[in-house]
PDB file of C-alpha atoms in Angstrom:
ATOM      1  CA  UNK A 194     -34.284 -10.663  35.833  1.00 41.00           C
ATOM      2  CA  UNK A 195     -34.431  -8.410  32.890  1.00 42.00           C
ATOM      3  CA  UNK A 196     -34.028  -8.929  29.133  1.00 41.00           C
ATOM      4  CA  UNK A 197     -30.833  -6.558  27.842  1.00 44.00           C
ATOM      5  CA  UNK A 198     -31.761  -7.395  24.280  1.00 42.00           C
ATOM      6  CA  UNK A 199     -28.327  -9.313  23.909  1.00 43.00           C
ATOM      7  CA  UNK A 200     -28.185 -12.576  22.214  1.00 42.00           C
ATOM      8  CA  UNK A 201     -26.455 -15.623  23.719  1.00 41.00           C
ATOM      9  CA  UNK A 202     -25.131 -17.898  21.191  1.00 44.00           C
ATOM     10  CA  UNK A 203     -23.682 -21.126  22.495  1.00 46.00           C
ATOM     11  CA  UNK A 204     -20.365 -22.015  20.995  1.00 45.00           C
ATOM     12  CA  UNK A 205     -20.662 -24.885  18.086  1.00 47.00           C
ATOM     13  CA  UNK A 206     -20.180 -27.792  18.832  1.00 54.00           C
ATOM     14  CA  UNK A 207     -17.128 -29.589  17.647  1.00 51.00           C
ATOM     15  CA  UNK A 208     -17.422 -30.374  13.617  1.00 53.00           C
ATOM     16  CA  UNK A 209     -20.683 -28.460  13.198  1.00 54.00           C
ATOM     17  CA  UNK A 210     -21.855 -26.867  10.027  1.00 52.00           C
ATOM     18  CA  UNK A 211     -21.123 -23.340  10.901  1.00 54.00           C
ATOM     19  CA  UNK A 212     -21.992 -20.632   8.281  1.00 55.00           C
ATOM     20  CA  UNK A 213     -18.384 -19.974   7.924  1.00 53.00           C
ATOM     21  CA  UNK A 214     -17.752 -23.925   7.090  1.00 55.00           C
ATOM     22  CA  UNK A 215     -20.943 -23.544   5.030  1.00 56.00           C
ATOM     23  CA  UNK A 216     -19.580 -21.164   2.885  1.00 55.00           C
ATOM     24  CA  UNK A 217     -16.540 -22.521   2.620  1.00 55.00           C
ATOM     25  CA  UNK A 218     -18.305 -25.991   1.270  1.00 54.00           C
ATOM     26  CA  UNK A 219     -19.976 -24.081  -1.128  1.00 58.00           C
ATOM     27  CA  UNK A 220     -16.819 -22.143  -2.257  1.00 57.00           C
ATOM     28  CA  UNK A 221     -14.503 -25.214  -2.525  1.00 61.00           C
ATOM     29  CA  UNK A 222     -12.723 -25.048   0.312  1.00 61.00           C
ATOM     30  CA  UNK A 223     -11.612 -21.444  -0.158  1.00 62.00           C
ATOM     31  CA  UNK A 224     -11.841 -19.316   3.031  1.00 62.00           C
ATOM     32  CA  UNK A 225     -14.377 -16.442   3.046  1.00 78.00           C
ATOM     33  CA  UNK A 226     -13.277 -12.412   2.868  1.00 87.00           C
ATOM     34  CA  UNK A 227     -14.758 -10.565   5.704  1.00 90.00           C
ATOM     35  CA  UNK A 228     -14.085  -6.602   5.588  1.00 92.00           C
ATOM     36  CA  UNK A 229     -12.539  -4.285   8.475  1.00 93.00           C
ATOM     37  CA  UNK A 230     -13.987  -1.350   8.076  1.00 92.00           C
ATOM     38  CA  UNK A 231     -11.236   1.091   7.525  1.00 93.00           C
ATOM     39  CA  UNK A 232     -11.532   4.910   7.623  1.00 90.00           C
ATOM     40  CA  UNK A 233     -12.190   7.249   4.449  1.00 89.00           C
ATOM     41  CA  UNK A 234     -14.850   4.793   4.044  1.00 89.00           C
ATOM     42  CA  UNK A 235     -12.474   1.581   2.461  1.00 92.00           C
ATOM     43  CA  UNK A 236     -11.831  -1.970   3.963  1.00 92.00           C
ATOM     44  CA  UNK A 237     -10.014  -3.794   4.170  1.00 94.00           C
ATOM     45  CA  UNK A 238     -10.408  -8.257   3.431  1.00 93.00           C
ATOM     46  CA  UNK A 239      -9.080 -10.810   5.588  1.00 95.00           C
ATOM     47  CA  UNK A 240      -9.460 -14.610   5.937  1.00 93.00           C
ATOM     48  CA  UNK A 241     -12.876 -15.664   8.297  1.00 90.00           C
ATOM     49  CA  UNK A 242     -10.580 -16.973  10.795  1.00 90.00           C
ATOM     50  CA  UNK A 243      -8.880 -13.876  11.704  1.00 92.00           C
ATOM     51  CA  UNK A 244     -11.708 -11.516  11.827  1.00 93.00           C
ATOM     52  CA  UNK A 245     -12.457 -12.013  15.418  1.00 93.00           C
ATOM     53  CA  UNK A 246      -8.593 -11.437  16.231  1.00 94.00           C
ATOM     54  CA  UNK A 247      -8.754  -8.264  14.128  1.00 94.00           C
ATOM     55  CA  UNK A 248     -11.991  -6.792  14.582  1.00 93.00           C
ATOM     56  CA  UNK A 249     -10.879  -7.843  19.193  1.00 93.00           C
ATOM     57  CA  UNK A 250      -7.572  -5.488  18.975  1.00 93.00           C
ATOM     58  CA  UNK A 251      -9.547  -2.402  17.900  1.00 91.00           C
ATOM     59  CA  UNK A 252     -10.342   0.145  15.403  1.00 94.00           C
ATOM     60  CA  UNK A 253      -8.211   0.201  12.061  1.00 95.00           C
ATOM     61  CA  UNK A 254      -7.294   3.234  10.296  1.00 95.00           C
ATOM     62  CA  UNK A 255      -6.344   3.495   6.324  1.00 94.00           C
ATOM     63  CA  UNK A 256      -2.609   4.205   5.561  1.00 95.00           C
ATOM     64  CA  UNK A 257      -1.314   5.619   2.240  1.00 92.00           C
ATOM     65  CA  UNK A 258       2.372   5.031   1.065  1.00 87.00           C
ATOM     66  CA  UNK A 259       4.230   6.165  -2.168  1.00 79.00           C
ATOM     67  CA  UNK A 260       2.232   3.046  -4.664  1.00 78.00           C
ATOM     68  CA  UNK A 261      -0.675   1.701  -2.162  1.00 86.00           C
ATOM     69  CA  UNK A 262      -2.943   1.616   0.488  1.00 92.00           C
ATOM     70  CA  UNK A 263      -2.605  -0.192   3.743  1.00 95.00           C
ATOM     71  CA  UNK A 264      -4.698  -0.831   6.870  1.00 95.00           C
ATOM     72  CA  UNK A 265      -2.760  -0.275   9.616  1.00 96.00           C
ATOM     73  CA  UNK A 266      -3.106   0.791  13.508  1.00 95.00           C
ATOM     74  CA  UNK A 267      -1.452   2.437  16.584  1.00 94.00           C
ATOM     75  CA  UNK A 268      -0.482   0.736  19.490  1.00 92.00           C
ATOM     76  CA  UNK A 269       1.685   2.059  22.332  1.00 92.00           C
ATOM     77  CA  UNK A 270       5.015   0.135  23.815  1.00 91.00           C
ATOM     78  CA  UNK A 271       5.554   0.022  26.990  1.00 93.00           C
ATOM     79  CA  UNK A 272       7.918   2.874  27.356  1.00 94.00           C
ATOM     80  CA  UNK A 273       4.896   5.167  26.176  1.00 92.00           C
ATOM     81  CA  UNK A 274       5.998   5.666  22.383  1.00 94.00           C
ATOM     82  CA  UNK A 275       3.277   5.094  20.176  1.00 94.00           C
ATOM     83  CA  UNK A 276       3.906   3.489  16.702  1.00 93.00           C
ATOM     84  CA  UNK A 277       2.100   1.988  13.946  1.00 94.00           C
ATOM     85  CA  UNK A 278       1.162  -1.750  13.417  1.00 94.00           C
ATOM     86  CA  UNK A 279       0.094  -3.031   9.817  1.00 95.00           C
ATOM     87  CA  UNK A 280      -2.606  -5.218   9.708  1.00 95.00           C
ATOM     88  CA  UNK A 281      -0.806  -8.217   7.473  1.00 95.00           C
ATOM     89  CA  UNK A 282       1.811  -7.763  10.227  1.00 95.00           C
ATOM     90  CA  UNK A 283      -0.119  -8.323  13.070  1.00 95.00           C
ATOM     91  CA  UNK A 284      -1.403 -11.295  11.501  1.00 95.00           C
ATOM     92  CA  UNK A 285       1.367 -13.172  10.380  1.00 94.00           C
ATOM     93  CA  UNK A 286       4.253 -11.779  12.554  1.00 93.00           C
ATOM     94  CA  UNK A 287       6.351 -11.186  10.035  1.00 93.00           C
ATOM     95  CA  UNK A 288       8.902  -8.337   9.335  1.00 89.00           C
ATOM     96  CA  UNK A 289       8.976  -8.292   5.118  1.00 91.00           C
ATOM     97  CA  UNK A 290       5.381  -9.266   3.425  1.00 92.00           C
ATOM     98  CA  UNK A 291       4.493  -9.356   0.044  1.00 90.00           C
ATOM     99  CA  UNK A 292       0.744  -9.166  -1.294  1.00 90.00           C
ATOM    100  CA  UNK A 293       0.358 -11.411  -4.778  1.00 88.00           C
ATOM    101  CA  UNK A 294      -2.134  -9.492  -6.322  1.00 87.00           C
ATOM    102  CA  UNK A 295      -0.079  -6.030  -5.438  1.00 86.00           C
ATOM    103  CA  UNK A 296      -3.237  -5.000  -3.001  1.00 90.00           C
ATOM    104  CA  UNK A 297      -2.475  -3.835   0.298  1.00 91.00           C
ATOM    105  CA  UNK A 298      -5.911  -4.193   1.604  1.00 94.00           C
ATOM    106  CA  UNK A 299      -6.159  -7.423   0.716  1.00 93.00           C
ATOM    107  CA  UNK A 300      -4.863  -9.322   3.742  1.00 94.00           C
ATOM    108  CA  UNK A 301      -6.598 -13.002   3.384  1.00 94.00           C
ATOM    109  CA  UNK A 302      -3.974 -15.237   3.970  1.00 93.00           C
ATOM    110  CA  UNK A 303      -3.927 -17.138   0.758  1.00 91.00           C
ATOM    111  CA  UNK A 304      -2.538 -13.065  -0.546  1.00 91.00           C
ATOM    112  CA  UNK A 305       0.432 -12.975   2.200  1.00 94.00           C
ATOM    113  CA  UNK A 306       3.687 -14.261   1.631  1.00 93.00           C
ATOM    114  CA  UNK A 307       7.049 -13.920   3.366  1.00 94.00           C
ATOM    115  CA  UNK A 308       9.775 -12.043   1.579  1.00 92.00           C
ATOM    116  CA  UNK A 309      13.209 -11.169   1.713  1.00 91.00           C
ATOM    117  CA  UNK A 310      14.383  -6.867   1.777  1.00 88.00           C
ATOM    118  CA  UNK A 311      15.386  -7.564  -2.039  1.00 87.00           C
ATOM    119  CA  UNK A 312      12.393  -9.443  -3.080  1.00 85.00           C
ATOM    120  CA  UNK A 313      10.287  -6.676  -1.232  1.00 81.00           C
ATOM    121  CA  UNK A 314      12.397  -3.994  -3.402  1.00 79.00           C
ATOM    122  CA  UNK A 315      11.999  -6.252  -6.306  1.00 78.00           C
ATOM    123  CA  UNK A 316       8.132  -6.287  -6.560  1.00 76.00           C
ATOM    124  CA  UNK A 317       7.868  -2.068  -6.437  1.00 77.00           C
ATOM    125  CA  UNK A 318       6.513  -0.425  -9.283  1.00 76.00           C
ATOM    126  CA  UNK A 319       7.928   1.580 -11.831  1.00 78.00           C
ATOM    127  CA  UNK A 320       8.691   5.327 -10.144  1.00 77.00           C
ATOM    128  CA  UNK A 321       6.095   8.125 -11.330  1.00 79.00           C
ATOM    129  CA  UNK A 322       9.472  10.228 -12.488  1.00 84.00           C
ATOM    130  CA  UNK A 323      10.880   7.551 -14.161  1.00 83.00           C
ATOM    131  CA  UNK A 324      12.308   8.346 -17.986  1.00 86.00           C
ATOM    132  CA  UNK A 325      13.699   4.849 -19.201  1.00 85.00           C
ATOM    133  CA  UNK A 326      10.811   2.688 -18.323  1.00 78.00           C
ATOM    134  CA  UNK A 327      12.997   0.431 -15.994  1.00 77.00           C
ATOM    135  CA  UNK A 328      13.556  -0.137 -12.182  1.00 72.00           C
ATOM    136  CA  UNK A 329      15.989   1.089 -10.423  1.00 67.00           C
ATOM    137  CA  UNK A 330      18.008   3.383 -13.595  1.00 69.00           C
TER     138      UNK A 330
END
């Protein structure tokens, strides 16, 4: 038998103090940020307990719209289209999401929140070649 170098970690056993649930005791309760590595050399944060979901359904690549930054993948559908799959998406499975703090790497959960079209519209910024200083005139 020969020694690949791997290392075997047996799975913890029920309630036991796991670094994760370490840091989270130290933190208050708060989950912990792990990055995805993105490309163009960003990341991208999400919650502890997604990282092994995320970092299992491949590599992520950065995505730039009009006002931010997103991380985002493709995947292809069974009829052999390809399209692309935001990361807050695939976590939460839903269509309209809307990050608090306006940053669309930041995909702990405690940042997600479902949203309506309008409330979606509603949170856009101010347009570069806008004259009157509001949305939407």
């Amino acid at each position: 038998m020969s020694y690949t170098g791997a290392i075997i970690r047996a799975a913890p056993e029920r309630g036991a103090l796991t670094p994760a649930r370490a840091l989270r005791h130290l933190t208050g309760g708060a989950p912990v940020a792990k990055p995805i590595p993105l490309t163009q050399g960003l990341s991208a944060l999400v919650d502890d307990d997604d990282y092994e979901k995320v970092v299992a359904a491949g590599p992520w690549h950065l995505h730039r719209s009009r006002y931010t930054t997103y991380a985002r993948r493709r995947i292809r559908r069974p009829d052999g289209s390809r399209v692309g799959l935001f990361l807050h998406t695939f976590l939460t499975g839903w269509s309209y999401i809307d990050h608090r703090d306006g940053d669309g790497l930041n995909n702990q959960r405690s940042n997600l929140r479902q949203a309506t079209p309008s409330q979606n519209k509603a949170n856009e910024r101010v347009r570069s070649d806008n004259v009157s200083g509001f949305r939407g005139v």
